[in-house]
CSV table of C-alpha atoms in Angstrom, one decimal:
chain,number,residue,atom,x,y,z
A,182,MET,CA,199.0,37.7,172.7
A,183,THR,CA,198.4,39.6,175.8
A,184,ALA,CA,197.6,43.2,175.3
A,185,VAL,CA,199.1,45.7,177.8
A,186,THR,CA,197.2,49.0,177.9
A,187,ASN,CA,196.4,51.8,180.2
A,188,SER,CA,193.0,51.6,181.7
A,189,PRO,CA,190.4,53.9,180.4
A,190,ALA,CA,190.4,56.0,183.6
A,191,ALA,CA,194.2,56.4,183.5
A,192,THR,CA,194.1,57.6,179.8
A,193,GLU,CA,191.3,60.1,180.6
A,194,ALA,CA,193.1,61.4,183.5
A,195,HIS,CA,195.6,62.9,181.0
A,196,GLY,CA,192.8,64.5,179.0
A,197,LEU,CA,192.5,61.9,176.3
A,198,THR,CA,189.7,59.5,175.8
A,199,SER,CA,190.7,55.7,175.7
A,200,GLU,CA,190.4,54.2,172.1
A,201,PHE,CA,189.7,50.7,173.4
A,202,GLU,CA,192.2,49.0,171.0
A,203,HIS,CA,191.8,45.6,172.8
A,204,GLU,CA,188.3,45.5,174.0
A,205,PRO,CA,184.7,46.4,173.1
A,206,VAL,CA,183.8,50.0,173.7
A,207,PRO,CA,181.6,49.9,176.8
A,208,ALA,CA,178.2,51.3,177.0
A,209,THR,CA,179.4,54.1,179.3
A,210,HIS,CA,181.8,55.5,176.6
A,211,ARG,CA,179.4,55.2,173.6
A,212,ARG,CA,178.9,58.4,171.6
A,213,SER,CA,175.7,60.2,170.3
A,214,TRP,CA,174.5,59.3,166.9
A,215,LEU,CA,175.4,62.7,165.6
A,216,SER,CA,179.2,62.3,166.8
A,217,VAL,CA,179.5,59.1,165.2
A,218,ALA,CA,177.7,60.3,162.0
A,219,ALA,CA,180.0,63.3,161.9
A,220,VAL,CA,183.0,60.9,161.6
A,221,TRP,CA,181.6,59.2,158.6
A,222,PHE,CA,179.6,62.1,157.1
A,223,GLY,CA,183.0,64.1,156.7
A,224,PHE,CA,185.0,61.5,155.3
A,225,PRO,CA,183.7,61.1,151.8
A,226,MET,CA,183.0,64.9,151.4
A,227,ILE,CA,186.6,65.4,149.8
A,228,LEU,CA,188.2,66.8,146.7
A,229,THR,CA,189.4,63.4,145.7
A,230,ASN,CA,185.8,62.2,145.3
A,231,ALA,CA,185.1,65.2,143.1
A,232,VAL,CA,188.0,64.1,140.9
A,233,PHE,CA,186.5,60.6,140.8
A,234,GLY,CA,183.1,61.5,140.0
A,235,GLY,CA,184.4,63.9,137.2
A,236,VAL,CA,186.5,61.2,135.6
A,237,ILE,CA,183.3,58.9,135.6
A,238,VAL,CA,181.0,61.7,134.1
A,239,TYR,CA,183.8,62.5,131.6
A,240,GLY,CA,183.5,59.0,130.0
A,241,LEU,CA,179.8,58.2,130.6
A,242,GLY,CA,178.0,61.3,130.5
A,243,LEU,CA,176.2,63.2,133.2
A,244,VAL,CA,173.0,61.0,133.6
A,245,ARG,CA,174.8,57.6,133.0
A,246,GLY,CA,177.6,58.8,135.1
A,247,LEU,CA,175.3,59.7,138.1
A,248,LEU,CA,173.5,56.5,137.7
A,249,ALA,CA,176.7,54.4,138.1
A,250,ILE,CA,177.8,56.5,141.1
A,251,LEU,CA,174.3,56.0,142.5
A,252,VAL,CA,174.6,52.3,142.2
A,253,GLY,CA,178.0,52.2,143.5
A,254,ASN,CA,176.9,54.1,146.4
A,255,LEU,CA,173.9,51.7,147.0
A,256,VAL,CA,176.4,48.9,147.1
A,257,LEU,CA,178.5,50.7,149.7
A,258,MET,CA,175.3,51.3,151.8
A,259,LEU,CA,174.5,47.8,152.2
A,260,TYR,CA,178.0,46.5,152.4
A,261,VAL,CA,179.2,49.1,155.0
A,262,GLY,CA,176.0,49.3,156.7
A,263,LEU,CA,175.9,45.6,157.6
A,264,LEU,CA,179.5,45.8,159.0
A,265,SER,CA,178.5,48.8,160.8
A,266,HIS,CA,175.7,47.0,162.5
A,267,LEU,CA,178.0,44.3,163.6
A,268,ALA,CA,180.3,47.0,165.2
A,269,GLY,CA,177.6,49.1,166.9
A,270,SER,CA,175.9,46.0,168.4
A,271,THR,CA,179.1,44.8,170.0
A,272,GLY,CA,181.3,47.8,170.5
A,273,ARG,CA,184.0,45.7,168.8
A,274,ASN,CA,186.7,47.3,166.2
A,275,PHE,CA,187.5,45.6,163.0
A,276,ALA,CA,190.4,43.5,164.4
A,277,ILE,CA,188.2,42.1,167.1
A,278,VAL,CA,185.2,41.5,164.7
A,279,ALA,CA,187.6,39.6,162.3
A,280,LYS,CA,188.9,37.3,165.0
A,281,SER,CA,185.5,35.3,165.1
A,282,THR,CA,185.7,34.6,161.4
A,283,PHE,CA,189.3,34.4,160.6
A,284,GLY,CA,190.6,33.0,163.9
A,285,SER,CA,192.4,34.4,167.1
A,286,ARG,CA,195.5,34.4,165.1
A,287,GLY,CA,194.3,34.3,161.7
A,288,TYR,CA,192.6,37.7,161.9
A,289,ALA,CA,196.1,39.4,162.0
A,290,ILE,CA,196.5,38.4,158.3
A,291,ALA,CA,193.3,40.2,157.2
A,292,SER,CA,193.6,43.1,159.7
A,293,GLY,CA,197.4,43.7,158.9
A,294,PHE,CA,196.5,43.6,155.2
A,295,LEU,CA,194.0,46.5,155.5
A,296,SER,CA,195.8,48.3,158.2
A,297,THR,CA,198.8,48.5,155.8
A,298,ILE,CA,196.7,49.6,152.7
A,299,VAL,CA,195.3,52.4,154.5
A,300,ILE,CA,198.4,53.8,155.5
A,301,GLY,CA,199.5,53.5,151.9
A,302,TRP,CA,196.5,55.9,151.3
A,303,PHE,CA,197.5,58.2,154.2
A,304,ALA,CA,200.9,58.6,152.4
A,305,PHE,CA,199.4,59.3,149.1
A,306,GLN,CA,196.8,61.9,150.3
A,307,THR,CA,199.5,63.6,152.4
A,308,GLY,CA,201.6,63.8,149.4
A,309,LEU,CA,198.7,65.1,147.3
A,310,THR,CA,198.3,67.8,149.8
A,311,GLY,CA,201.7,69.2,149.0
A,312,ALA,CA,201.2,68.5,145.3
A,313,THR,CA,197.8,70.2,145.0
A,314,LEU,CA,199.1,73.5,146.7
A,315,HIS,CA,202.2,73.4,144.7
A,316,SER,CA,200.5,73.2,141.4
A,317,THR,CA,197.8,75.6,142.3
A,318,LEU,CA,199.7,78.3,144.3
A,319,GLY,CA,203.2,77.6,143.9
A,320,TRP,CA,204.0,76.2,147.4
A,321,ASN,CA,207.1,74.3,148.2
A,322,GLU,CA,205.9,70.8,147.9
A,323,PRO,CA,208.2,68.9,150.3
A,324,GLY,CA,207.8,71.5,153.0
A,325,THR,CA,204.0,71.5,152.5
A,326,ILE,CA,203.8,67.7,152.7
A,327,LEU,CA,205.9,67.8,156.0
A,328,LEU,CA,203.6,70.4,157.5
A,329,ALA,CA,200.5,68.7,156.6
A,330,GLY,CA,201.8,65.3,157.6
A,331,VAL,CA,202.6,66.7,161.1
A,332,LEU,CA,199.0,68.2,161.3
A,333,TYR,CA,197.3,65.0,160.3
A,334,ILE,CA,199.3,63.0,162.9
A,335,ALA,CA,198.5,65.5,165.6
A,336,VAL,CA,194.6,65.2,164.9
A,337,THR,CA,194.7,61.4,164.7
A,338,PHE,CA,196.6,61.3,168.0
A,339,VAL,CA,193.8,62.9,169.8
A,340,GLY,CA,191.4,60.0,168.7
A,341,ILE,CA,187.8,59.6,167.7
A,342,ARG,CA,186.7,62.9,169.2
A,343,ALA,CA,189.1,64.8,166.8
A,344,LEU,CA,187.7,62.8,163.8
A,345,ALA,CA,184.1,63.8,164.7
A,346,ILE,CA,185.2,67.4,165.0
A,347,LEU,CA,187.1,67.4,161.7
A,348,GLY,CA,184.1,65.7,159.8
A,349,ALA,CA,181.7,68.4,161.3
A,350,VAL,CA,183.9,71.2,159.8
A,351,ALA,CA,184.9,69.3,156.5
A,352,ALA,CA,181.5,68.4,155.1
A,353,PRO,CA,180.0,71.8,155.4
A,354,LEU,CA,183.0,73.5,154.2
A,355,PHE,CA,183.1,71.2,151.1
A,356,ILE,CA,179.4,72.0,150.4
A,357,VAL,CA,180.1,75.7,150.6
A,358,LEU,CA,183.1,75.9,148.4
A,359,ALA,CA,181.6,73.5,145.9
A,360,ALA,CA,178.4,75.7,145.7
A,361,VAL,CA,180.8,78.8,145.3
A,362,ALA,CA,182.8,77.0,142.3
A,363,ILE,CA,179.6,75.9,140.6
A,364,GLY,CA,178.3,79.6,141.0
A,365,PHE,CA,181.5,80.8,139.2
A,366,VAL,CA,181.0,78.2,136.5
A,367,ALA,CA,177.4,79.2,136.0
A,368,SER,CA,178.2,82.9,135.7
A,369,GLN,CA,180.9,82.3,133.3
A,370,ARG,CA,179.8,79.4,131.1
A,371,GLY,CA,176.2,78.6,132.2
A,372,LEU,CA,174.7,75.2,133.1
A,373,GLY,CA,172.3,74.8,130.3
A,374,GLY,CA,174.0,72.1,128.6
A,375,VAL,CA,174.9,70.1,131.7
A,376,LEU,CA,172.2,67.4,131.6
A,377,GLY,CA,172.9,66.8,128.0
A,378,TYR,CA,176.5,66.1,128.4
A,379,GLY,CA,177.2,62.8,126.8
A,380,GLY,CA,180.9,62.1,127.8
A,381,HIS,CA,184.2,61.9,125.8
A,382,PRO,CA,184.7,58.7,123.7
A,383,GLY,CA,188.3,58.6,124.5
A,384,ALA,CA,188.0,58.7,128.3
A,385,THR,CA,189.4,56.1,130.6
A,386,VAL,CA,186.1,55.0,132.2
A,387,LEU,CA,183.7,53.8,129.4
A,388,SER,CA,181.4,51.5,131.0
A,389,ILE,CA,178.9,51.5,134.0
A,390,GLY,CA,180.5,48.6,135.5
A,391,ALA,CA,183.9,50.4,135.7
A,392,ALA,CA,182.3,53.3,137.1
A,393,VAL,CA,180.7,51.3,139.8
A,394,THR,CA,183.9,49.7,140.6
A,395,MET,CA,185.6,53.0,140.9
A,396,THR,CA,183.0,54.2,143.2
A,397,VAL,CA,183.0,51.1,145.5
A,398,ALA,CA,186.9,50.8,145.3
A,399,GLY,CA,187.4,54.4,146.6
A,400,PHE,CA,186.2,53.4,150.1
A,401,ALA,CA,186.5,49.6,150.1
A,402,ASP,CA,189.4,49.9,152.5
A,403,SER,CA,187.9,52.2,155.3
A,404,GLY,CA,184.6,51.0,154.5
A,405,THR,CA,185.5,47.5,155.4
A,406,MET,CA,187.3,48.6,158.6
A,407,THR,CA,184.0,50.8,159.4
A,408,ALA,CA,183.8,49.2,162.8
A,409,ASP,CA,186.8,51.2,164.0
A,410,PHE,CA,184.4,54.2,163.7
A,411,THR,CA,181.0,52.8,164.2
A,412,ARG,CA,181.9,50.8,167.4
A,413,TRP,CA,181.3,53.9,169.2
A,414,SER,CA,177.6,53.9,168.3
A,415,ARG,CA,175.1,53.3,171.0
A,416,SER,CA,173.5,50.6,169.0
A,417,GLY,CA,173.6,48.7,165.7
A,418,ARG,CA,170.7,50.8,164.4
A,419,HIS,CA,172.6,54.0,165.3
A,420,ALA,CA,175.8,52.6,163.5
A,421,VAL,CA,173.9,51.8,160.3
A,422,GLY,CA,172.3,55.3,160.5
A,423,ALA,CA,175.8,56.9,160.9
A,424,SER,CA,177.3,55.0,158.0
A,425,ALA,CA,174.2,55.9,155.7
A,426,THR,CA,175.2,59.6,156.0
A,427,ALA,CA,178.3,58.6,154.1
A,428,PHE,CA,176.7,56.1,151.7
A,429,PRO,CA,174.8,57.0,149.8
A,430,LEU,CA,174.5,60.6,150.9
A,431,ALA,CA,177.9,62.3,151.3
A,432,ASN,CA,179.8,60.0,148.8
A,433,PHE,CA,177.2,60.7,146.1
A,434,VAL,CA,177.0,64.4,146.7
A,435,SER,CA,180.8,65.0,146.6
A,436,MET,CA,181.1,62.8,143.4
A,437,ALA,CA,178.2,64.6,141.7
A,438,VAL,CA,179.9,67.9,142.3
A,439,GLY,CA,182.9,66.8,140.2
A,440,GLY,CA,180.5,65.3,137.6
A,441,VAL,CA,178.7,68.8,137.2
A,442,ILE,CA,182.1,70.6,137.0
A,443,VAL,CA,183.2,68.3,134.1
A,444,ALA,CA,179.7,68.5,132.3
A,445,ALA,CA,179.9,72.1,132.5
A,446,GLY,CA,183.2,72.1,130.6
A,447,ALA,CA,185.0,73.8,133.5
A,448,ALA,CA,187.5,71.0,134.3
A,449,THR,CA,191.1,71.1,133.4
A,450,ASP,CA,192.2,67.7,131.9
A,451,PRO,CA,189.1,65.9,133.1
A,452,ASP,CA,190.3,62.4,132.2
A,453,LYS,CA,193.0,62.7,135.0
A,454,ASN,CA,191.8,65.5,137.1
A,455,GLY,CA,188.1,64.7,136.9
A,456,GLY,CA,186.0,67.5,138.7
A,457,ASP,CA,188.8,69.1,140.8
A,458,PHE,CA,187.4,72.5,141.4
A,459,LEU,CA,190.3,74.1,143.6
A,460,GLY,CA,191.7,76.1,140.6
A,461,ILE,CA,188.1,77.6,140.0
A,462,LEU,CA,188.3,79.1,143.5
A,463,VAL,CA,191.6,80.7,143.5
A,464,GLY,CA,192.5,84.2,142.0
A,465,HIS,CA,189.2,86.0,142.7
A,466,HIS,CA,189.9,87.4,146.0
A,467,PRO,CA,192.6,87.0,148.7
A,468,LEU,CA,190.2,85.9,151.4
A,469,LEU,CA,188.6,83.2,149.1
A,470,THR,CA,192.2,82.0,148.1
A,471,ALA,CA,193.0,81.8,151.9
A,472,LEU,CA,190.0,79.8,152.5
A,473,ALA,CA,190.8,77.5,149.5
A,474,VAL,CA,194.0,76.8,151.2
A,475,VAL,CA,192.4,76.0,154.5
A,476,PHE,CA,190.0,73.9,152.7
A,477,VAL,CA,192.8,71.7,151.1
A,478,PHE,CA,194.3,71.0,154.6
A,479,ILE,CA,191.0,70.1,156.2
A,480,ASN,CA,189.5,68.2,153.1
A,481,LEU,CA,192.5,66.0,152.5
A,482,GLY,CA,193.3,66.0,156.1
A,483,SER,CA,190.0,64.2,156.7
A,484,VAL,CA,190.9,61.4,154.4
A,485,CYS,CA,194.5,61.2,156.0
A,486,THR,CA,193.2,61.2,159.7
A,487,HIS,CA,190.6,58.5,159.1
A,488,CYS,CA,193.0,56.3,157.2
A,489,LEU,CA,195.8,56.6,159.9
A,490,TYR,CA,193.2,56.1,162.5
A,491,ASN,CA,192.2,52.7,160.8
A,492,GLY,CA,195.7,51.6,160.5
A,493,ALA,CA,196.8,52.6,164.0
A,494,VAL,CA,193.9,50.9,165.5
A,495,GLY,CA,194.5,47.7,163.4
A,496,TRP,CA,198.2,47.6,164.1
A,497,SER,CA,197.9,48.5,167.6
A,498,HIS,CA,195.7,45.4,168.4
A,499,ILE,CA,198.0,43.1,166.3
A,500,THR,CA,201.1,44.2,168.2
A,501,ALA,CA,199.4,44.5,171.6
A,502,SER,CA,200.4,48.0,171.7
A,503,LYS,CA,198.6,51.5,171.9
A,504,MET,CA,196.8,53.4,169.3
A,505,ARG,CA,198.5,56.7,169.9
A,506,LEU,CA,202.0,55.2,169.7
A,507,LEU,CA,201.1,53.4,166.5
A,508,THR,CA,199.6,56.7,165.1
A,509,VAL,CA,203.1,58.4,165.7
A,510,ILE,CA,205.1,55.4,164.2
A,511,LEU,CA,203.0,54.8,161.2
A,512,GLY,CA,202.5,58.6,160.7
A,513,ILE,CA,206.1,59.1,160.5
A,514,ILE,CA,206.5,56.2,158.1
A,515,GLY,CA,203.7,57.5,155.8
A,516,VAL,CA,205.2,61.2,156.0
A,517,VAL,CA,208.8,60.1,155.0
A,518,ALA,CA,207.2,58.2,152.1
A,519,ALA,CA,205.4,61.3,151.1
A,520,VAL,CA,208.2,63.7,151.3
A,521,ALA,CA,210.5,61.4,149.4
A,522,GLY,CA,207.9,61.4,146.6
A,523,VAL,CA,207.4,57.6,146.3
A,524,TRP,CA,203.7,58.4,147.2
A,525,THR,CA,203.1,58.9,143.3
A,526,LEU,CA,203.9,55.2,142.9
A,527,PHE,CA,201.3,54.1,145.3
A,528,ALA,CA,198.0,54.7,143.5
A,529,ASP,CA,198.1,52.0,140.9
A,530,TRP,CA,199.2,49.3,143.4
A,531,LEU,CA,196.7,50.6,146.0
A,532,ASN,CA,194.0,50.3,143.6
A,533,ILE,CA,195.0,46.7,142.6
A,534,LEU,CA,195.2,45.6,146.1
A,535,GLY,CA,191.9,47.1,146.6
A,536,VAL,CA,190.6,44.4,144.5
A,537,PHE,CA,191.3,42.1,147.3
A,538,VAL,CA,189.5,44.0,150.0
A,539,PRO,CA,185.6,43.6,149.3
A,540,PRO,CA,185.8,39.8,149.7
A,541,ILE,CA,187.1,40.2,153.3
A,542,GLY,CA,184.0,42.2,154.1
A,543,ALA,CA,181.7,39.7,152.3
A,544,VAL,CA,183.2,36.8,154.3
A,545,LEU,CA,182.6,38.7,157.5
A,546,ILE,CA,179.0,39.5,156.6
A,547,THR,CA,178.2,36.0,155.5
A,548,ASP,CA,179.9,34.4,158.6
A,549,GLN,CA,178.4,36.9,161.2
A,550,VAL,CA,175.1,38.1,159.6
A,551,LEU,CA,173.7,35.3,157.1
A,552,LEU,CA,175.0,32.5,159.1
A,553,ARG,CA,174.5,34.3,162.5
A,554,ARG,CA,172.3,31.5,164.2
A,555,ARG,CA,175.1,28.9,163.3
A,556,THR,CA,178.2,31.0,164.3
A,557,GLU,CA,177.2,33.3,167.2
A,558,HIS,CA,178.1,30.7,170.0
A,559,ARG,CA,180.9,29.2,168.1
A,560,ALA,CA,184.2,29.1,170.0
A,561,THR,CA,186.9,31.2,168.4
A,562,ALA,CA,189.4,29.0,166.4
A,563,THR,CA,193.0,29.8,166.1
A,564,PHE,CA,192.9,29.7,162.3
A,565,ARG,CA,189.9,29.2,160.0
A,566,PRO,CA,190.9,27.9,156.6
A,567,THR,CA,187.2,28.1,155.4
A,568,ALA,CA,187.3,31.9,155.7
A,569,PHE,CA,190.6,32.3,154.1
A,570,ALA,CA,189.6,30.0,151.2
A,571,ALA,CA,186.4,32.0,150.4
A,572,TRP,CA,188.6,35.3,150.7
A,573,ALA,CA,190.9,33.8,148.1
A,574,ILE,CA,188.3,32.6,145.7
A,575,GLY,CA,186.4,36.2,146.0
A,576,ALA,CA,189.9,37.8,145.3
A,577,VAL,CA,190.7,35.7,142.3
A,578,VAL,CA,187.3,36.3,140.7
A,579,ALA,CA,187.7,40.0,141.2
A,580,ALA,CA,191.3,40.0,140.0
A,581,VAL,CA,190.2,38.0,136.7
A,582,VAL,CA,187.4,40.4,136.1
A,583,HIS,CA,189.9,43.3,136.6
A,584,PHE,CA,192.5,42.3,134.2
A,585,THR,CA,190.3,40.5,131.7
A,586,ALA,CA,187.0,42.3,131.7
A,587,PRO,CA,187.4,45.7,133.3
A,588,GLN,CA,184.1,46.9,131.8
A,589,TYR,CA,182.3,44.9,134.5
A,590,ALA,CA,182.0,45.6,138.3
A,591,GLU,CA,185.1,43.8,139.7
A,592,ALA,CA,184.2,44.8,143.3
A,593,ILE,CA,180.7,43.4,143.1
A,594,ALA,CA,182.0,40.1,141.5
A,595,GLY,CA,184.4,39.7,144.3
A,596,ILE,CA,181.8,40.2,146.9
A,597,VAL,CA,179.4,37.8,145.4
A,598,ALA,CA,182.1,35.2,144.7
A,599,ALA,CA,183.4,35.3,148.1
A,600,THR,CA,179.8,35.1,149.7
A,601,LEU,CA,178.9,32.2,147.6
A,602,ALA,CA,182.2,30.4,148.1
A,603,TYR,CA,181.8,30.8,151.9
A,604,LEU,CA,178.3,29.4,151.8
A,605,VAL,CA,179.4,26.3,149.7
A,606,ILE,CA,182.5,25.7,151.5
A,607,THR,CA,181.1,25.7,155.1
A,608,ARG,CA,178.2,23.6,153.9
A,609,PHE,CA,180.4,20.9,152.4
A,610,ALA,CA,183.0,21.3,155.4
A,611,GLY,CA,180.1,19.9,157.6
A,612,SER,CA,180.7,22.2,160.3
A,613,SER,CA,180.9,26.1,160.9
A,614,THR,CA,183.1,25.8,164.0
A,615,GLY,CA,186.4,26.3,162.3
A,616,ALA,CA,187.2,23.3,160.2
A,617,GLY,CA,190.7,22.4,160.0
A,618,ALA,CA,191.8,24.7,163.0
A,619,ALA,CA,194.3,23.0,165.3
A,620,THR,CA,192.7,24.6,168.4
A,621,ALA,CA,189.5,26.6,169.5
A,622,VAL,CA,189.4,29.0,172.3
A,623,PRO,CA,186.5,30.9,174.0
A,624,ASP,CA,185.6,34.2,172.6
A,625,THR,CA,186.9,36.4,175.4
A,626,ASP,CA,185.9,39.9,173.7
A,627,SER,CA,182.8,40.3,175.7
A,628,VAL,CA,179.8,42.4,174.7
A,629,PRO,CA,179.3,45.4,176.9
A,630,ALA,CA,176.8,45.3,179.4
A,631,GLY,CA,173.3,46.3,178.1
A,632,GLU,CA,174.3,45.5,174.5
A,633,THR,CA,173.0,42.6,172.3
A,634,THR,CA,174.7,40.6,169.5
A,635,ARG,CA,171.6,40.9,167.3
């Protein structure tokens, strides 16, 4: 498939930076560490994470809950960090990185799967924007969803530059309003018993393993597709540093805030709504309420724009099209689903599908990091059954744990199983050059001048 795109110069002549859907980001277009870090740092600083953190603490208590959240974030730090290093070292987006492991045509299965899941999350979070403002302030839900969707599509259309700006605003705003909410709780209820909060025996999350899985699953999709963001880094080291601002830092802080809200007894229906603190902010002063409304749009908009960007970059490469065109097409599909109300049906399915995501990243890491010396000069096969077999084994193991032993960390089980499976399969296959592939073609996605493939 031959991609037909505008040249970077032609794109920039219209005031928009090229998004390099079909080639590595050249050294001349790499961005500063601070800019890439803003993209990742602002992503997890969201109200949804406060909900997840609160749900975990409601079941496990504050100390055990925060411990589980920390473990999950350390797993994400290692997982996303290694994938980010690959991207920062080469400038390649997720789809291009996946070609080397899954094949020049096989990659479309993995990339298409992930790019579709993140559009589902875009629709879900866009619908949640309308539902949140409807339940809190009585806003018209369909109208709010439509307004939010249009705004989110417009921001994503601008590209990585807009995501960096949005992240730079979203994270500080979250920290400020979370501090205000905790301040209100402290003045009304006090925080003396927070550390001693032991959880609720009837909660949904009752094991550390389940809590770790919830933490990892929250960013398994976009975390696996981190290359779409960190390919803009000036080096692999910068890319790892940028992703570390999210995991463990921003992700832990945002989830811990929700945990404190629940532990202080200030949450409404904590088993479902966790540590959602929006209701604590409204009703005090018109200016604070207005700021809370802005917060909802910016906060959930951070999630929506990042997910839509992932989906648009992935599908634009698969279809040999342009990121901005796919942003509009996929964004409209997601907004229609949100306005129609079907977004409420997505959460359970997306969480189940999320079981199959971490093994994809595990196979990529094993192939291109652990086995790098054997694979870095390998020709790109059309289709690599070894990679798909390991992915399938990891997904099956994760699914078995999910349905039969949910008290354990299914995400970690899938990662470990896929890693071991790939090592064993490639060992017994007798070759790491794409056993079973019909043809092999040279890897034409060259590394930018001045970059290395370390």
